[in-house]
Protein backbone atom coordinates (compact mmCIF):
# COMPACT_ATOMS: atom_id res chain seq x y z
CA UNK A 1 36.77 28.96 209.67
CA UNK A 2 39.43 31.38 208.63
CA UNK A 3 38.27 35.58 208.95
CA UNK A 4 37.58 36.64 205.23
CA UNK A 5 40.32 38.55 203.75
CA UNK A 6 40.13 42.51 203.84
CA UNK A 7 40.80 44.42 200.52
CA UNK A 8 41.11 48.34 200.53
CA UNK A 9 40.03 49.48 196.79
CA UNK A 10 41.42 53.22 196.00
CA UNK A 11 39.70 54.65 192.98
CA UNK A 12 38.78 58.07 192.27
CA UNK A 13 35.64 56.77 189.84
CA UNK A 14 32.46 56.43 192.00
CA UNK A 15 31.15 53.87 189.71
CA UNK A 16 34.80 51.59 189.62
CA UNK A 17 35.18 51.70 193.13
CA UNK A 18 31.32 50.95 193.52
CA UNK A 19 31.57 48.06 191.33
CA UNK A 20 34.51 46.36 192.01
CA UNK A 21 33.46 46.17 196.18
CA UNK A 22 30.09 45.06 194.68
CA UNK A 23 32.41 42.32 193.04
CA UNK A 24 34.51 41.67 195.44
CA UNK A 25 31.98 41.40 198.37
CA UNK A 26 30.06 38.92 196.34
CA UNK A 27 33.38 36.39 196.65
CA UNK A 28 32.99 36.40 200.31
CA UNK A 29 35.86 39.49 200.95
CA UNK A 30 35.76 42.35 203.40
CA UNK A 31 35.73 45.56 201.12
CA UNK A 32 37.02 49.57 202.12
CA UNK A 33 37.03 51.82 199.69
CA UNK A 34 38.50 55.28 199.77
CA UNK A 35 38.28 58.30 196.86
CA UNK A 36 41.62 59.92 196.75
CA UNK A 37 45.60 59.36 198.02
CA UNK A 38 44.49 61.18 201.66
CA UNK A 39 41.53 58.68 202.61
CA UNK A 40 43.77 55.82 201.20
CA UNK A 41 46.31 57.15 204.00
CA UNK A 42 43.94 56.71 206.20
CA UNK A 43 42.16 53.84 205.49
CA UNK A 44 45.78 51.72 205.29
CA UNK A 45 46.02 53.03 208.82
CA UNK A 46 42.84 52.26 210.21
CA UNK A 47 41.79 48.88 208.33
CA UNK A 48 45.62 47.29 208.47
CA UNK A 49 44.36 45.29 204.80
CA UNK A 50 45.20 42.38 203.65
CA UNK A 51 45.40 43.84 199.95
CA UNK A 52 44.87 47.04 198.40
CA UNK A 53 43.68 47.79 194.44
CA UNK A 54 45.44 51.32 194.02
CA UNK A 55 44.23 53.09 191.23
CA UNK A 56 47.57 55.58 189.86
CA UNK A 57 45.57 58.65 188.74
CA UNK A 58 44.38 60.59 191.13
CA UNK A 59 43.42 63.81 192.00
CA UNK A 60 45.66 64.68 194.72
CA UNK A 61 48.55 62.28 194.93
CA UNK A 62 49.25 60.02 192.54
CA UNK A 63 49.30 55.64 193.05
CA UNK A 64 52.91 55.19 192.07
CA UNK A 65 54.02 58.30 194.87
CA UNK A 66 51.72 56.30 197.41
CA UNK A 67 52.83 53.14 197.03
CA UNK A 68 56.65 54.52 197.16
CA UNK A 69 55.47 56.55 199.97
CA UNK A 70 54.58 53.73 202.13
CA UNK A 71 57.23 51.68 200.96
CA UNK A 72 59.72 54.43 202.45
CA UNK A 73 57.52 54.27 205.79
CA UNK A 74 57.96 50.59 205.91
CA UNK A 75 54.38 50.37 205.95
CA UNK A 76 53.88 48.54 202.68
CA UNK A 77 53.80 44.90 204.08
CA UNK A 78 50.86 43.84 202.12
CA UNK A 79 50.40 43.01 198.25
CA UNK A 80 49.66 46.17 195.86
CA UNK A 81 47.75 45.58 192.94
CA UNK A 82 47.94 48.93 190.25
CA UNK A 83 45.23 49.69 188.26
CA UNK A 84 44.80 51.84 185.54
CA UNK A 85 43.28 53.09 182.45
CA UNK A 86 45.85 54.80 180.66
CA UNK A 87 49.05 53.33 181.82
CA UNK A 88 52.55 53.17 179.81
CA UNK A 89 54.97 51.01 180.16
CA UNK A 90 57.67 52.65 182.23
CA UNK A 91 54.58 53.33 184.65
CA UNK A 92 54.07 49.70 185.18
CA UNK A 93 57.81 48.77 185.30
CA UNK A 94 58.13 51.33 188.29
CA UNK A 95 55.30 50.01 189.87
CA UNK A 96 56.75 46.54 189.81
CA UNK A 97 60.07 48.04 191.25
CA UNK A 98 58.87 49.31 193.77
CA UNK A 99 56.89 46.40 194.97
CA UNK A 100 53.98 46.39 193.40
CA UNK A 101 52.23 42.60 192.96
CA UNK A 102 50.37 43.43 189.30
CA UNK A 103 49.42 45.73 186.74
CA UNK A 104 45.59 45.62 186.14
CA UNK A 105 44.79 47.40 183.04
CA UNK A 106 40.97 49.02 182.83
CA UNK A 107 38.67 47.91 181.59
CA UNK A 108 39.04 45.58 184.34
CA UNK A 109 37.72 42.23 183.68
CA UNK A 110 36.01 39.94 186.28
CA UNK A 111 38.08 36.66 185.75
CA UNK A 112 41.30 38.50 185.66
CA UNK A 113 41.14 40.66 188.95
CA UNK A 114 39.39 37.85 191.15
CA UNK A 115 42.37 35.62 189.59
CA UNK A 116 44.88 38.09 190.40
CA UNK A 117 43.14 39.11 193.80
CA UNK A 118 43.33 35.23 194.34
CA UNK A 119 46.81 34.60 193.91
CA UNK A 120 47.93 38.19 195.26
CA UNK A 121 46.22 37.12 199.08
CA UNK A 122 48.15 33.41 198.73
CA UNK A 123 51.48 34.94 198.10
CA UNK A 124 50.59 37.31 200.89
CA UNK A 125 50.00 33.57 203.30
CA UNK A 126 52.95 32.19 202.29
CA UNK A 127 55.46 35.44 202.71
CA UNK A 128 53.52 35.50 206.55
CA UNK A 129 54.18 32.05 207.30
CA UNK A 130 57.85 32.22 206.13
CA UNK A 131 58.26 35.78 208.68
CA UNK A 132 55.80 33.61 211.44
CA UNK A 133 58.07 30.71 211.30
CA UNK A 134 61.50 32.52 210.76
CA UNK A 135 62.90 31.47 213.95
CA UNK A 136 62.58 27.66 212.89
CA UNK A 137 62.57 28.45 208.89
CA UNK A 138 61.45 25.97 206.29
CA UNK A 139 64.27 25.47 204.67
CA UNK A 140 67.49 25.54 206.49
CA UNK A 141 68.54 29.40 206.88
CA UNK A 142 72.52 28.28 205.88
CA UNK A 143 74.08 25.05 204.86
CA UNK A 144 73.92 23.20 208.25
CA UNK A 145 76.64 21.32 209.69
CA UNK A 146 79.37 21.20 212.22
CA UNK A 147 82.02 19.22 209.54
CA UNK A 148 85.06 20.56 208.26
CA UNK A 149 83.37 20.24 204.17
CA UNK A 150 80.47 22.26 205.51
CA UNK A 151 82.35 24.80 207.06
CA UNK A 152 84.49 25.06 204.14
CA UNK A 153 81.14 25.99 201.82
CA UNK A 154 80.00 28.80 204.20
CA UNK A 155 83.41 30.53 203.94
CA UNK A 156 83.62 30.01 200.48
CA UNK A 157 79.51 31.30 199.19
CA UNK A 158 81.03 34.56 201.81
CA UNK A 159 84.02 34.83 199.66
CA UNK A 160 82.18 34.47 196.93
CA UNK A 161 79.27 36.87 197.66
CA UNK A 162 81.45 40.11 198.33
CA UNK A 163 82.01 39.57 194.33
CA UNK A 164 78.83 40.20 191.88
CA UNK A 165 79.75 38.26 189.69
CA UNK A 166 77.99 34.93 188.25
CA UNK A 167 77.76 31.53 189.83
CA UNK A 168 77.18 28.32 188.98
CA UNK A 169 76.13 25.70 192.18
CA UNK A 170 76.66 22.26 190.86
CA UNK A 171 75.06 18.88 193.14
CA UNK A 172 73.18 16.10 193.24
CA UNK A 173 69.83 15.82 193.75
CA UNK A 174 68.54 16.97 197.16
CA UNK A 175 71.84 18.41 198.35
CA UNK A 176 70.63 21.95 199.13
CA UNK A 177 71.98 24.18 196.38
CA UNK A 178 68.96 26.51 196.71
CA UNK A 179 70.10 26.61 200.40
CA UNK A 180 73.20 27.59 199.38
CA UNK A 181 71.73 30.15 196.77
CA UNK A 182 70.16 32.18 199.02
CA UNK A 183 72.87 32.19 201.85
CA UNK A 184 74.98 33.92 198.73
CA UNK A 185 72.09 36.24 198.48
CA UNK A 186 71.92 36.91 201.94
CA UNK A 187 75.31 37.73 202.55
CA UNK A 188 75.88 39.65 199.11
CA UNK A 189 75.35 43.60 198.65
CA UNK A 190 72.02 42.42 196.98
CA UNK A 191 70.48 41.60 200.13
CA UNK A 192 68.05 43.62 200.51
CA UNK A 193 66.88 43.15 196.83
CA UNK A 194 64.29 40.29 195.59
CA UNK A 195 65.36 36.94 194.74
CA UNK A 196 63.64 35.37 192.33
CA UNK A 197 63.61 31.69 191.41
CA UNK A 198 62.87 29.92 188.12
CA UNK A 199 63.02 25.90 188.48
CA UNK A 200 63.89 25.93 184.81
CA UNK A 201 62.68 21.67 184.42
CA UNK A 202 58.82 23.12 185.46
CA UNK A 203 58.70 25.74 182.51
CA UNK A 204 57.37 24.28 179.05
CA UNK A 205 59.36 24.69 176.54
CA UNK A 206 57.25 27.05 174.44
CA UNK A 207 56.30 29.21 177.54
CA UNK A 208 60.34 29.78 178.61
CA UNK A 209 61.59 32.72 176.81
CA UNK A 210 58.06 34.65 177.89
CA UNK A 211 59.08 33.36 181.40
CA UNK A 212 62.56 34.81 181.51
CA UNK A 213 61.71 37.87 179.51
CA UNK A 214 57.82 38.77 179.63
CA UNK A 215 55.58 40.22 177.27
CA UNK A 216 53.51 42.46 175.44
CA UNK A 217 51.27 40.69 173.29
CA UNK A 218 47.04 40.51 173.27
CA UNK A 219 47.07 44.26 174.86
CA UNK A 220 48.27 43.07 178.28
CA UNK A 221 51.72 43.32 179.37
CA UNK A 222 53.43 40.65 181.54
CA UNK A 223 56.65 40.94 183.84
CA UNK A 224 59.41 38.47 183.36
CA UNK A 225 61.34 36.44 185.90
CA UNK A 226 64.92 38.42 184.42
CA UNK A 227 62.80 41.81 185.26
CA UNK A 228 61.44 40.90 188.25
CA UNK A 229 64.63 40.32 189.75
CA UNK A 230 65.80 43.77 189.00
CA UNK A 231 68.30 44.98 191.81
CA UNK A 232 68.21 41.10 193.08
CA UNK A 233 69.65 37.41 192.31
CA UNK A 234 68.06 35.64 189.36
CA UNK A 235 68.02 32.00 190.57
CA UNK A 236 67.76 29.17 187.66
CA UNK A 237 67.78 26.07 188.78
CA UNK A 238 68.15 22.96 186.56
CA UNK A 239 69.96 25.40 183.99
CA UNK A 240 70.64 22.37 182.04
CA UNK A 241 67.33 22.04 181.03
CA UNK A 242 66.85 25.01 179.46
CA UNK A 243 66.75 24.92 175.20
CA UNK A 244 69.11 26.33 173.64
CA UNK A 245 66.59 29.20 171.65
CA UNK A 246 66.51 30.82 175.55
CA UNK A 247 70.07 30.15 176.67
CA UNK A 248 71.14 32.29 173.12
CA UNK A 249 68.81 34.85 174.09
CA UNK A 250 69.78 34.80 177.73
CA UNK A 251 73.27 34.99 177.03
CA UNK A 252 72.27 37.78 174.66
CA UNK A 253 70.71 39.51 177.52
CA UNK A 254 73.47 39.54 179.76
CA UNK A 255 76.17 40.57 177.87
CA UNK A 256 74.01 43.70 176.39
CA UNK A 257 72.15 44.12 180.22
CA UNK A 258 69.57 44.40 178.09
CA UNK A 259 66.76 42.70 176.28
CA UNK A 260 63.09 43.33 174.58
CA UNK A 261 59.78 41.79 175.95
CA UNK A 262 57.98 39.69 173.28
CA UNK A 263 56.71 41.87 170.96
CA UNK A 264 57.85 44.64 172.90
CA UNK A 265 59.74 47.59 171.70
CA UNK A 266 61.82 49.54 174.56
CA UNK A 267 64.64 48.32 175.88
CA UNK A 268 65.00 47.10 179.11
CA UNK A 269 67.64 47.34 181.83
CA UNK A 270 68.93 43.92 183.50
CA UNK A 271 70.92 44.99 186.71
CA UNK A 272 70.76 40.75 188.05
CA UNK A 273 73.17 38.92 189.51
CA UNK A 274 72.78 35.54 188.18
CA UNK A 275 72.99 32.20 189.65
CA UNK A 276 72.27 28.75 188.24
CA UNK A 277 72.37 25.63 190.02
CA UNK A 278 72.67 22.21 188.12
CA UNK A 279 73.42 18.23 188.80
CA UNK A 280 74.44 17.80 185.26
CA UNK A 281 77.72 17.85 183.78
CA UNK A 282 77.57 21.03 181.86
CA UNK A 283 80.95 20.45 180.19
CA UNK A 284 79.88 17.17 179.07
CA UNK A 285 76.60 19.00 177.84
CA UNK A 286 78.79 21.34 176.09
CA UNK A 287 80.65 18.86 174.17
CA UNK A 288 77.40 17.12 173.30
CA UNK A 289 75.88 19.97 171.70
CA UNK A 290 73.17 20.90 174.21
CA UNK A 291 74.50 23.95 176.39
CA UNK A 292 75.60 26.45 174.51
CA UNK A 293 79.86 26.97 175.31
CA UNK A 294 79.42 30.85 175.64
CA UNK A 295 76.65 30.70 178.28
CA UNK A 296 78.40 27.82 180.21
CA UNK A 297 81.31 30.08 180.35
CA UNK A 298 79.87 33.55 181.35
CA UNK A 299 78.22 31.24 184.57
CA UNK A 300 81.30 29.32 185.81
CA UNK A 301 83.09 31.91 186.57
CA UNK A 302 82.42 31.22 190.55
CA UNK A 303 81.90 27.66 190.55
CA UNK A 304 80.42 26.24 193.73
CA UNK A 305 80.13 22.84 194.24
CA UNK A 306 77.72 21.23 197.35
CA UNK A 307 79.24 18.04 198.55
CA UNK A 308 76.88 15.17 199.06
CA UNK A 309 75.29 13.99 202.65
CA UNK A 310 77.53 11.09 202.09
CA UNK A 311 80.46 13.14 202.07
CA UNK A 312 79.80 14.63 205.63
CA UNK A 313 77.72 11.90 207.17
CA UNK A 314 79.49 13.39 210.59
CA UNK A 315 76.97 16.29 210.28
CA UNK A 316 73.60 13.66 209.60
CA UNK A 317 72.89 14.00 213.71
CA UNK A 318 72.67 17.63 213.87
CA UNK A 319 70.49 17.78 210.60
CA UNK A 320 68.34 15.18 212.44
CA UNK A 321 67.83 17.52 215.07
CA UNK A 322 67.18 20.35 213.22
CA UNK A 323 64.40 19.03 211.11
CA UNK A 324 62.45 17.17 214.11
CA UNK A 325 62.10 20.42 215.56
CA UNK A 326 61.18 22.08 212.16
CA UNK A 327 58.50 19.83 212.36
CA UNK A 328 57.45 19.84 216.01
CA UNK A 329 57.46 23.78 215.72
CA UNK A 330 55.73 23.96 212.52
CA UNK A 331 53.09 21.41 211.81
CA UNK A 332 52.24 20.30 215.17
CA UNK A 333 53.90 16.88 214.89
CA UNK A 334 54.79 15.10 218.14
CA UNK A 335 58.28 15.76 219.40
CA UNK A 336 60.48 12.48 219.76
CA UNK A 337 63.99 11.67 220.86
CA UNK A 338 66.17 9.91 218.11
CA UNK A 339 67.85 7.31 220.13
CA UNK A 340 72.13 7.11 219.39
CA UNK A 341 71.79 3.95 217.92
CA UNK A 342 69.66 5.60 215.51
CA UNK A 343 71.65 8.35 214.69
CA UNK A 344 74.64 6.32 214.23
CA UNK A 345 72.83 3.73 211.64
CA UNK A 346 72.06 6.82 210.28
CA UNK A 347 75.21 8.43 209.83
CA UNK A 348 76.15 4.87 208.03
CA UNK A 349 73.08 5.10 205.68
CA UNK A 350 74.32 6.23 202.17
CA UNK A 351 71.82 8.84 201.74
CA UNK A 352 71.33 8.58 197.77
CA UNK A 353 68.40 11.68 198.30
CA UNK A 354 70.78 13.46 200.43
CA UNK A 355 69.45 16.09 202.35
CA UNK A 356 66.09 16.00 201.07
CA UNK A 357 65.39 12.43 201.73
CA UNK A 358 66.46 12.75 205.24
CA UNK A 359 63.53 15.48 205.72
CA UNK A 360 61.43 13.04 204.17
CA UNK A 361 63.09 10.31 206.39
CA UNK A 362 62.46 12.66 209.48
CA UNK A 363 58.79 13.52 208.94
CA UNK A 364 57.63 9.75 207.99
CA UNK A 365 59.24 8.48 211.45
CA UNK A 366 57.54 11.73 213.13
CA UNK A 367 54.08 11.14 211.83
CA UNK A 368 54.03 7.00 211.53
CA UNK A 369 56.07 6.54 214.59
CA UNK A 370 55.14 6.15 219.01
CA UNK A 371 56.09 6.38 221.56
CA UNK A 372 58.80 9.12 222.99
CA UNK A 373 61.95 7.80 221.04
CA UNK A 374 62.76 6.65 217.74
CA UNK A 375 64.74 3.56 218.31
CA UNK A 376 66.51 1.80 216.05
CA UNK A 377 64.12 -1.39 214.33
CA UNK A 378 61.72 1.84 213.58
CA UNK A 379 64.47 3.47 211.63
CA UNK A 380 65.32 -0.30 209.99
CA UNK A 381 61.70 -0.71 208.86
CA UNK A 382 61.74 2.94 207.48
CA UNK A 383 64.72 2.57 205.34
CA UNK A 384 63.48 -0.71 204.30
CA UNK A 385 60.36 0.48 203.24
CA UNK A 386 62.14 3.01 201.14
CA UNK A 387 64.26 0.11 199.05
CA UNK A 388 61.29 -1.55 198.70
CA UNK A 389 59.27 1.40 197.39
CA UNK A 390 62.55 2.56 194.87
CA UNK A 391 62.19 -1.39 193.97
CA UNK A 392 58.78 -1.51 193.21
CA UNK A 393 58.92 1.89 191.36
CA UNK A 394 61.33 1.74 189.72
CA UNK A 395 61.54 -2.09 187.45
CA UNK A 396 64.85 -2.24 185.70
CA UNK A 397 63.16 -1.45 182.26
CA UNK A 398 62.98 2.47 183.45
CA UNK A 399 66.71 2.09 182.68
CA UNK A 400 66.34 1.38 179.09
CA UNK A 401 64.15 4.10 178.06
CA UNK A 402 65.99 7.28 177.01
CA UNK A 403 66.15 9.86 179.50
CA UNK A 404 63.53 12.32 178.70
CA UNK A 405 60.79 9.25 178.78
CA UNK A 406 62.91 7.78 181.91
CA UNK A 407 62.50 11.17 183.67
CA UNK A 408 58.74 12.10 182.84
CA UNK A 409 57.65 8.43 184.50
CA UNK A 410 59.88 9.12 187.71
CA UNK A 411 58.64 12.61 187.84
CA UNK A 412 54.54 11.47 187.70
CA UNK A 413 55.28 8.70 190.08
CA UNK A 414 56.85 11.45 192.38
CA UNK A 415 53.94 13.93 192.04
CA UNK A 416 51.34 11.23 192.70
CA UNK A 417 53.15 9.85 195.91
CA UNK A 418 53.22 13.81 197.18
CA UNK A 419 50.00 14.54 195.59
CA UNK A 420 48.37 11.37 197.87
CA UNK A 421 50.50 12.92 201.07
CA UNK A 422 48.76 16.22 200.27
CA UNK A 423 45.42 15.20 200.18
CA UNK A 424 45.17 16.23 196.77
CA UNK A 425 45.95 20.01 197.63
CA UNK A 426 48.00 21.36 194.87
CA UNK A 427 49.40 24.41 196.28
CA UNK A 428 50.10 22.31 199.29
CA UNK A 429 52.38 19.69 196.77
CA UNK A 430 53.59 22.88 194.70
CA UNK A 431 55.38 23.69 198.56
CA UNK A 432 56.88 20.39 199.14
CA UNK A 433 57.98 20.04 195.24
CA UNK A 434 59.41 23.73 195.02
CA UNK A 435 57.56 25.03 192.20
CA UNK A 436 55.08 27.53 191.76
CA UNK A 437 51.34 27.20 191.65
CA UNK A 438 51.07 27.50 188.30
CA UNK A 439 53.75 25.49 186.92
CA UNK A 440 52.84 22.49 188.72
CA UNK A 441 49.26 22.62 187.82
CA UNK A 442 50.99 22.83 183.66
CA UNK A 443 53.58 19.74 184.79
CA UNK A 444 50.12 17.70 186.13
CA UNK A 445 48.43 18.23 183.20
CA UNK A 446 51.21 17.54 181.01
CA UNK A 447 51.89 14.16 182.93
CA UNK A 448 48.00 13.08 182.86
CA UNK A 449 48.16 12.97 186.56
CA UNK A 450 43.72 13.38 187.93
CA UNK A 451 44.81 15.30 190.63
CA UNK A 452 41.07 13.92 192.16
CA UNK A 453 41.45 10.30 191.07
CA UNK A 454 44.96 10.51 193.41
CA UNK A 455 44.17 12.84 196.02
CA UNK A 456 41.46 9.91 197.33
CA UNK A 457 44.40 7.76 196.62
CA UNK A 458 43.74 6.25 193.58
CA UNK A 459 46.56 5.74 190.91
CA UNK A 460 49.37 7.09 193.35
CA UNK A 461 52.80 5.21 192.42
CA UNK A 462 52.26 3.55 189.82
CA UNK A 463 54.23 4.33 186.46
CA UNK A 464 52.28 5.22 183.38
């Protein structure tokens, strides 16, 4: 069993600080607590915690100078959560600027901290695993391949990232335009600033412009993804899925570099650089009526296009080696030598998943597979199995329903085949899917998926 997590609470009030270790210690936690910004030094120092609650008015230094001050140090590697009872705005944008997880207005209330504590210590996991595991990352660190079309992308996302001005990544499915995203980001003057994703297809419809631009309603003020990303990359993937209400207000946004929360009043900065990534034909959307011309046009001004696996097959070997050790390093699997033959029916497979469904590819022959190679009837049967599960799935009626309907039966027979792999762990599928925590438990509920009924492996596959 995993050591409880240990959370530092700084408060000045006896009876806050009293209370909320009372709480906290009651959900199984390790508690400090410290008075003032000098035992808060100290405690940071001594307890190294996996979270601290920093109040911002104090007597002798204040929470927003303490959590810049360790931010300066480099000593702020763990989540901040602000609290306070007579915070403004522009004090809670700061604190989000400067790195701060939440805003925690007082009153505090029970289900909103131990929510917030919650989700605060799992974004805390995952950033560790991704620094833990940064020598064999999870996704690949730049678009991989010894080819001349691969080669060509590099140089051109380091042309293009000198620039600050928009782009738009356009791909199939699966061929790693968020890879390609955050190479940009890495090699832009941005670098060092957040990047911030929004898969644009996991946001309902009612909840995107709150999303993009936050909010001030019911008392409580909420961040947006365009805020967040202050200083950063704004990354929207599956742009053409966003209605057009948003994309006017987005475009609105960027040409003003500025925008209102909902039902806010003050203005607020956007210093972004944006990037959207889509597989549709946004011209052809534009004709159509459903992408608005003006937005389409502010993003394609650096057009980048990812070629598909197909198109550089001669690269499928190296990819194959990358991702068996991904998985041999990371989850423990067995390591296995792909024999030639292999790679070379391989490199003749017409990879209509692309990059993504030879990770998929990879781990299935890893996990299913004996033995110290992975010869070539293994690979036969895996493919196979593949066609026959795209077959089965997939009945040739899918292709008369209109696309929305089409989509939304593809999309719950894809979350119940991960879900199963999962074991029914959400936050496990919200990693292999790409989307956040949150949004995926909204797209399960939205798709009637019983994420009990298919974690014991009931239901999984089938089309509803």
């Amino acid at each position: 069993m995993s050591n409880p997590a240990h959370i530092l609470v700084v408060d000045d009030e006896p009876d806050i600080r009293a209370l909320v270790q009372e709480i906290l210690e009651d959900e199984g936690y390790e508690v400090s607590v410290a008075e003032d910004g000098h035992s808060a030094r100290q405690a940071h120092s001594d307890t190294s915690p996996d979270l601290v609650l920093l109040d911002i008015w104090m007597p002798d230094v204040d929470g927003i100078s303490l959590l810049r001050e360790w931010n300066d140090d480099g000593n702020n590697k763990v989540p901040v959560i602000m609290m306070s009872g007579h915070g403004t705005v522009e004090t809670a944008v700061e604190a989000t600027r400067l790195g701060a997880y939440d805003f925690l207005e007082k009153p505090l209330t029970l289900a909103k901290l131990l929510l917030t504590v919650e989700h605060a210590l799992e974004a805390s996991k995952a950033h560790q695993q991704d620094i833990v595991s940064s020598n064999v990352p999870s996704v690949v660190a730049e678009p991989t391949g010894k080819g001349e079309a691969m080669e060509s992308l590099r140089q051109q996302i380091e042309r293009i990232a000198e620039h600050d001005s928009p782009v738009l990544i356009s791909g199939e499915s699966g061929v790693g335009k968020l890879v390609a995203a955050r190479y940009l980001h890495a090699h832009s003057s941005r670098a060092n600033g957040p990047f911030v994703q929004v898969g644009v297809g996991t946001i309902a419809r009612e909840n995107a412009t709150v999303e993009l631009f936050g909010d001030e309603l019911g008392g409580e003020m909420r961040i947006g993804r365009l805020e967040q990303a202050y200083g950063g990359v704004l990354y929207l993937q599956d742009i053409a899925d966003m209605d057009l209400e948003t994309q006017a207000k987005l475009v609105s946004a960027l040409h003003s570099r500025s925008f209102l929360r909902v039902g806010g009043s003050e203005e607020i900065k956007v210093n972004v650089r944006l990037v959207a990534a889509t597989l549709s034909d946004l011209e052809e959307q534009v004709r159509q009526g459903k992408f608005r011309e003006d937005l389409f046009y502010f993003l394609n001004v650096l057009p980048i296009h990812v070629p598909p696996l197909r198109e550089h097959a001669e690269d499928v070997p190296e990819l194959l080696s990358y991702y068996i050790d991904e998985y041999v390093n990371n989850n423990s699997l067995p390591y296995r030598v792909i024999t030639v033959a292999s790679q070379n029916r391989l490199r003749n497979y017409s990879w209509p998943g692309n990059i993504r469904e030879l990770k998929n590819l990879v781990q299935r022959l890893l996990i299913t597979g004996s033995g110290q190679q992975i010869e070539l009837n293994e690979v036969e049967v895996a493919l196979g199995s593949q066609d026959v599960v795209i077959e089965g799935a997939l009945p040739a009626a899918i292709f008369d329903l209109p696309l929305k309907q089409a989509r939304e039966q593809f999309e719950k027979m894809y979350l119940e085949h991960q879900l199963k792999a999962a074991g029914g762990n959400v936050g496990e599928l919200a990693r292999i899917a790409g989307v956040e925590r949150t949004h995926m438990y909204r797209k399960l509920r939205s798709l009637g998926i019983d994420t009990k009924k298919v974690g014991k492996g009931e239901g999984a596959g089938k089309l509803g």
